[in-house]
Amino acid sequence: MAMYGEFAHAQQVFRAFAPDSEVLVLGSSHPFHAINPGSAKQLRMWNASFCSGDAWITYHTYLAIREKWPKRPGQIVLFGEDFWEAHLQTEYLRQGFLVAVILHLLIGMPYRNAFLLRDYERTLKKMTSCNNLPPPKFIRGYWPFIEGEGLDAKTRFARHSKRLVYEPTELPLLFRLREAVEADGRRLVYLRTPHRQDYLNEVAASGIDIWAPCAKAREGLPLLDYFSLQPPNARCFANPDHLTPEGANWLTPIVERDLIRLNIH
């Protein structure tokens, strides 16, 4: 199901992209689950995040979509990355290790499997040209959350603390994304989504800034930081660091309001 969901989502993102979108959401699992364009009232959004994505797929997603996105003043690329998890997702996806490995060989983890991804854009074309899938059930690119990771908090945080991979792999791609967005005359805004209180407590106790690796790439850019923002009820969280559809419906209007307040649209 994980692979089916990713392929169907990719098909929706590229083939059904709405060219009148004003805000393009990119990134990995956090924005994937946190932004529901159907809940926005004033800005036309399109969520092109990928649950199992990383900076590589984010960058190439933008390159693919930019050709379908006519340039207009005020366009925003809203980028959110669960920066400490990208190289760990194969270990704890609910569907199991083997499915996760296959999934990442196809559409992610290029720094571990670069020899299998020499022609990445061809992979994307295969994903978006698949005709044997049923009609997508998304709302302007939004795919509902799939529950469950099954790890205790201690194990999760120990894995989140492994950050050795980011400097040589993720950062160059983030700079390339920024250069491409700015070259198109669009604004790049960073998004940090809410985390549950127990996870916030773990972060505070560790003293580790899990977003530190991307500070250079974010320098001078606006940041919408909802890391410590707590939703109105527990149903908004699916696990310590991902929202449910209910949580996305709560957060999206807040993000929309703050984008407008930044006077960048």
Coordinates of C-alpha atoms in Angstrom, one line a residue:
M1 CA 0.0 0.0 0.0
A2 CA 2.8 2.4 0.7
M3 CA 4.2 2.0 -2.8
Y4 CA 0.7 2.2 -4.4
G5 CA 0.1 5.4 -2.4
E6 CA 3.4 7.0 -3.6
F7 CA 2.8 6.1 -7.2
A8 CA -0.8 7.4 -7.1
H9 CA 0.3 10.5 -5.4
A10 CA 3.1 11.1 -7.9
Q11 CA 0.5 10.7 -10.8
Q12 CA -1.7 13.3 -9.2
V13 CA 1.1 15.7 -8.4
F14 CA 2.4 15.8 -12.0
R15 CA -0.5 15.0 -14.3
A16 CA -3.2 16.9 -12.5
F17 CA -1.2 19.9 -11.3
A18 CA -3.3 23.0 -11.1
P19 CA -1.5 25.8 -13.0
D20 CA -3.4 28.5 -11.1
S21 CA -1.8 27.4 -7.8
E22 CA -0.3 30.3 -5.9
V23 CA 1.5 28.2 -3.3
L24 CA 3.4 25.0 -4.1
V25 CA 4.2 22.8 -1.1
L26 CA 7.3 20.7 -1.3
G27 CA 9.2 18.5 1.1
S28 CA 9.0 15.2 2.8
S29 CA 6.5 13.5 5.1
H30 CA 5.9 16.5 7.4
P31 CA 4.4 18.9 4.8
F32 CA 2.9 15.8 3.1
H33 CA 0.7 15.3 6.1
A34 CA 0.4 18.8 7.4
I35 CA -1.0 20.9 4.5
N36 CA -4.4 20.2 3.0
P37 CA -5.0 22.6 0.2
G38 CA -8.7 22.0 0.4
S39 CA -8.7 23.8 3.8
A40 CA -7.2 27.0 2.4
K41 CA -9.7 29.8 1.8
Q42 CA -7.7 32.6 0.2
L43 CA -4.6 31.1 -1.4
R44 CA -4.7 28.4 -4.1
M45 CA -2.3 25.7 -2.9
W46 CA -1.0 22.5 -4.3
N47 CA 0.7 19.9 -2.1
A48 CA 3.5 18.2 -4.1
S49 CA 5.2 16.7 -1.0
F50 CA 6.1 13.0 -0.9
C51 CA 5.8 10.8 2.2
S52 CA 9.0 9.0 1.4
G53 CA 10.8 11.9 -0.2
D54 CA 14.0 13.7 0.5
A55 CA 15.9 16.8 -0.8
W56 CA 16.6 14.9 -4.1
I57 CA 13.1 14.2 -5.0
T58 CA 12.0 17.6 -3.7
Y59 CA 14.4 19.3 -6.1
H60 CA 13.4 17.2 -9.1
T61 CA 9.7 17.6 -8.3
Y62 CA 10.1 21.4 -8.6
L63 CA 12.0 21.0 -11.9
A64 CA 9.2 18.9 -13.2
I65 CA 6.4 21.2 -12.0
R66 CA 8.0 24.5 -13.0
E67 CA 7.2 23.7 -16.7
K68 CA 3.5 23.4 -15.8
W69 CA 3.4 26.5 -13.6
P70 CA 3.0 29.8 -15.5
K71 CA 4.9 32.6 -13.8
R72 CA 2.9 35.2 -11.9
P73 CA 3.8 37.7 -9.2
G74 CA 3.6 36.5 -5.7
Q75 CA 4.1 32.7 -6.2
I76 CA 5.4 30.9 -3.2
V77 CA 7.3 27.6 -2.8
L78 CA 6.6 26.4 0.8
F79 CA 9.3 23.9 1.7
G80 CA 9.2 21.6 4.7
E81 CA 11.7 18.8 5.4
D82 CA 11.8 16.3 8.2
F83 CA 15.5 16.7 8.0
W84 CA 16.7 14.1 10.4
E85 CA 14.7 11.2 9.1
A86 CA 15.4 10.9 5.4
H87 CA 18.1 8.2 5.7
L88 CA 16.2 6.3 8.4
Q89 CA 12.8 5.8 6.9
T90 CA 13.6 2.3 5.5
E91 CA 14.0 1.1 9.1
Y92 CA 10.6 1.8 10.4
L93 CA 7.9 2.2 7.8
R94 CA 4.8 0.3 9.0
Q95 CA 4.6 -1.8 5.8
G96 CA 8.0 -3.4 6.6
F97 CA 11.6 -3.1 5.7
L98 CA 11.5 -4.8 2.3
V99 CA 8.7 -2.7 0.9
A100 CA 10.4 0.4 2.2
V101 CA 13.7 -0.5 0.6
I102 CA 12.0 -1.1 -2.8
L103 CA 10.1 2.1 -2.5
H104 CA 13.3 4.1 -1.8
L105 CA 15.2 2.4 -4.6
L106 CA 12.5 3.7 -6.9
I107 CA 11.9 7.3 -5.7
G108 CA 14.3 8.2 -2.9
M109 CA 17.5 7.7 -1.0
P110 CA 19.8 8.7 -4.0
Y111 CA 22.8 9.1 -1.7
R112 CA 22.6 5.4 -0.7
N113 CA 21.6 4.1 -4.1
A114 CA 22.9 6.6 -6.7
F115 CA 24.0 3.8 -9.0
L116 CA 20.4 2.7 -9.4
L117 CA 19.1 6.3 -10.0
R118 CA 21.3 7.5 -12.9
D119 CA 18.2 8.6 -14.8
Y120 CA 15.9 9.9 -12.1
E121 CA 13.7 11.9 -14.3
R122 CA 12.9 8.8 -16.3
T123 CA 11.7 7.2 -13.1
L124 CA 9.4 10.2 -12.5
K125 CA 8.0 9.9 -16.0
K126 CA 7.2 6.3 -15.5
M127 CA 5.4 7.2 -12.3
T128 CA 3.3 9.9 -13.9
S129 CA 2.5 8.1 -17.1
C130 CA 1.1 5.0 -15.4
N131 CA -2.4 4.4 -16.8
N132 CA -3.5 1.4 -14.8
L133 CA -4.3 3.3 -11.6
P134 CA -7.8 4.3 -10.6
P135 CA -8.7 8.0 -10.6
P136 CA -6.9 9.8 -7.7
K137 CA -8.9 10.5 -4.6
F138 CA -6.9 13.5 -3.5
I139 CA -7.9 17.1 -2.8
R140 CA -5.5 19.1 -4.9
G141 CA -2.6 16.9 -4.2
Y142 CA -3.3 16.0 -0.6
W143 CA -3.0 12.3 0.5
P144 CA -4.4 11.3 3.9
F145 CA -2.2 9.9 6.6
I146 CA -1.3 6.2 6.9
E147 CA -1.0 5.4 10.6
G148 CA 1.6 3.6 12.6
E149 CA 5.3 3.4 13.1
G150 CA 5.4 1.2 16.2
L151 CA 8.6 2.5 17.8
D152 CA 9.0 3.6 21.4
A153 CA 10.0 7.2 21.9
K154 CA 13.6 6.4 23.1
T155 CA 14.3 4.4 19.9
R156 CA 12.8 7.0 17.7
F157 CA 14.9 9.8 19.2
A158 CA 18.1 7.7 19.1
R159 CA 17.6 7.3 15.4
H160 CA 16.7 10.9 14.8
S161 CA 20.0 11.9 16.4
K162 CA 22.0 10.4 13.6
R163 CA 22.8 13.3 11.4
L164 CA 26.0 12.4 9.6
V165 CA 24.5 12.0 6.2
Y166 CA 23.1 15.5 5.8
E167 CA 26.1 17.8 5.2
P168 CA 27.5 16.1 2.0
T169 CA 24.1 15.1 0.5
E170 CA 21.1 17.2 1.5
L171 CA 22.6 20.7 1.7
P172 CA 23.8 20.9 -2.0
L173 CA 20.3 19.9 -3.1
L174 CA 18.7 22.5 -0.9
F175 CA 20.9 25.2 -2.3
R176 CA 20.1 24.1 -5.9
L177 CA 16.4 24.2 -5.0
R178 CA 16.7 27.7 -3.7
E179 CA 18.7 28.9 -6.8
A180 CA 16.0 27.4 -9.1
V181 CA 13.1 28.9 -7.2
E182 CA 14.7 32.4 -7.0
A183 CA 15.8 32.2 -10.6
D184 CA 12.1 31.8 -11.5
G185 CA 11.2 34.9 -9.6
R186 CA 9.4 33.0 -6.9
R187 CA 9.8 33.1 -3.1
L188 CA 11.0 30.2 -1.1
V189 CA 9.6 29.9 2.5
Y190 CA 10.5 27.2 5.0
L191 CA 7.9 25.4 7.0
R192 CA 8.4 23.6 10.3
T193 CA 5.3 21.6 11.4
P194 CA 4.0 20.9 14.9
H195 CA 5.4 18.1 17.0
R196 CA 3.7 16.4 19.9
Q197 CA 4.6 17.5 23.5
D198 CA 6.4 14.2 24.4
Y199 CA 8.7 14.6 21.4
L200 CA 9.3 18.3 22.2
N201 CA 10.3 17.2 25.7
E202 CA 12.8 14.7 24.2
V203 CA 14.3 17.4 22.0
A204 CA 14.7 19.8 24.9
A205 CA 16.3 17.2 27.1
S206 CA 18.8 16.2 24.4
G207 CA 19.9 19.7 23.5
I208 CA 20.1 18.7 19.9
D209 CA 18.9 21.2 17.3
I210 CA 17.5 18.8 14.7
W211 CA 17.2 21.5 12.1
A212 CA 20.7 22.8 12.5
P213 CA 22.0 21.0 9.3
C214 CA 19.8 23.2 7.0
A215 CA 20.5 26.5 8.7
K216 CA 22.9 27.6 6.0
A217 CA 20.4 26.8 3.2
R218 CA 17.7 28.7 5.0
E219 CA 19.7 31.8 5.8
G220 CA 17.8 34.9 4.8
L221 CA 14.6 33.1 4.0
P222 CA 11.3 33.4 5.9
L223 CA 10.5 30.5 8.3
L224 CA 7.0 29.6 9.4
D225 CA 7.8 27.8 12.6
Y226 CA 5.0 25.8 14.3
F227 CA 7.3 23.3 16.0
S228 CA 5.9 23.9 19.5
L229 CA 2.4 24.9 18.4
Q230 CA -0.1 22.4 20.0
P231 CA -3.3 21.5 18.1
P232 CA -6.7 21.8 19.9
N233 CA -6.9 18.0 20.6
A234 CA -4.9 14.8 20.5
R235 CA -6.7 13.6 17.4
C236 CA -4.6 16.1 15.3
F237 CA -1.5 14.0 15.9
A238 CA -1.0 10.5 14.4
N239 CA 2.4 10.1 16.1
P240 CA 5.0 12.4 17.7
D241 CA 5.9 14.2 14.6
H242 CA 3.1 13.8 12.0
L243 CA -0.4 15.3 11.8
T244 CA -3.6 13.5 10.9
P245 CA -6.0 14.9 8.2
E246 CA -7.8 16.6 11.1
G247 CA -4.5 18.2 12.1
A248 CA -3.8 19.3 8.5
N249 CA -7.3 20.9 8.4
W250 CA -6.4 22.8 11.5
L251 CA -2.9 23.9 10.5
T252 CA -3.5 24.8 6.9
P253 CA -5.5 28.0 7.5
I254 CA -2.9 29.1 10.1
V255 CA -0.1 28.7 7.5
E256 CA -2.3 30.5 4.9
R257 CA -2.9 33.4 7.3
D258 CA 0.9 33.7 8.1
L259 CA 1.9 33.6 4.5
I260 CA -0.4 36.6 3.9
R261 CA 0.9 38.4 7.0
L262 CA 4.5 38.1 5.7
N263 CA 3.4 40.4 2.9
I264 CA 5.1 38.1 0.4
H265 CA 2.0 37.3 -1.6

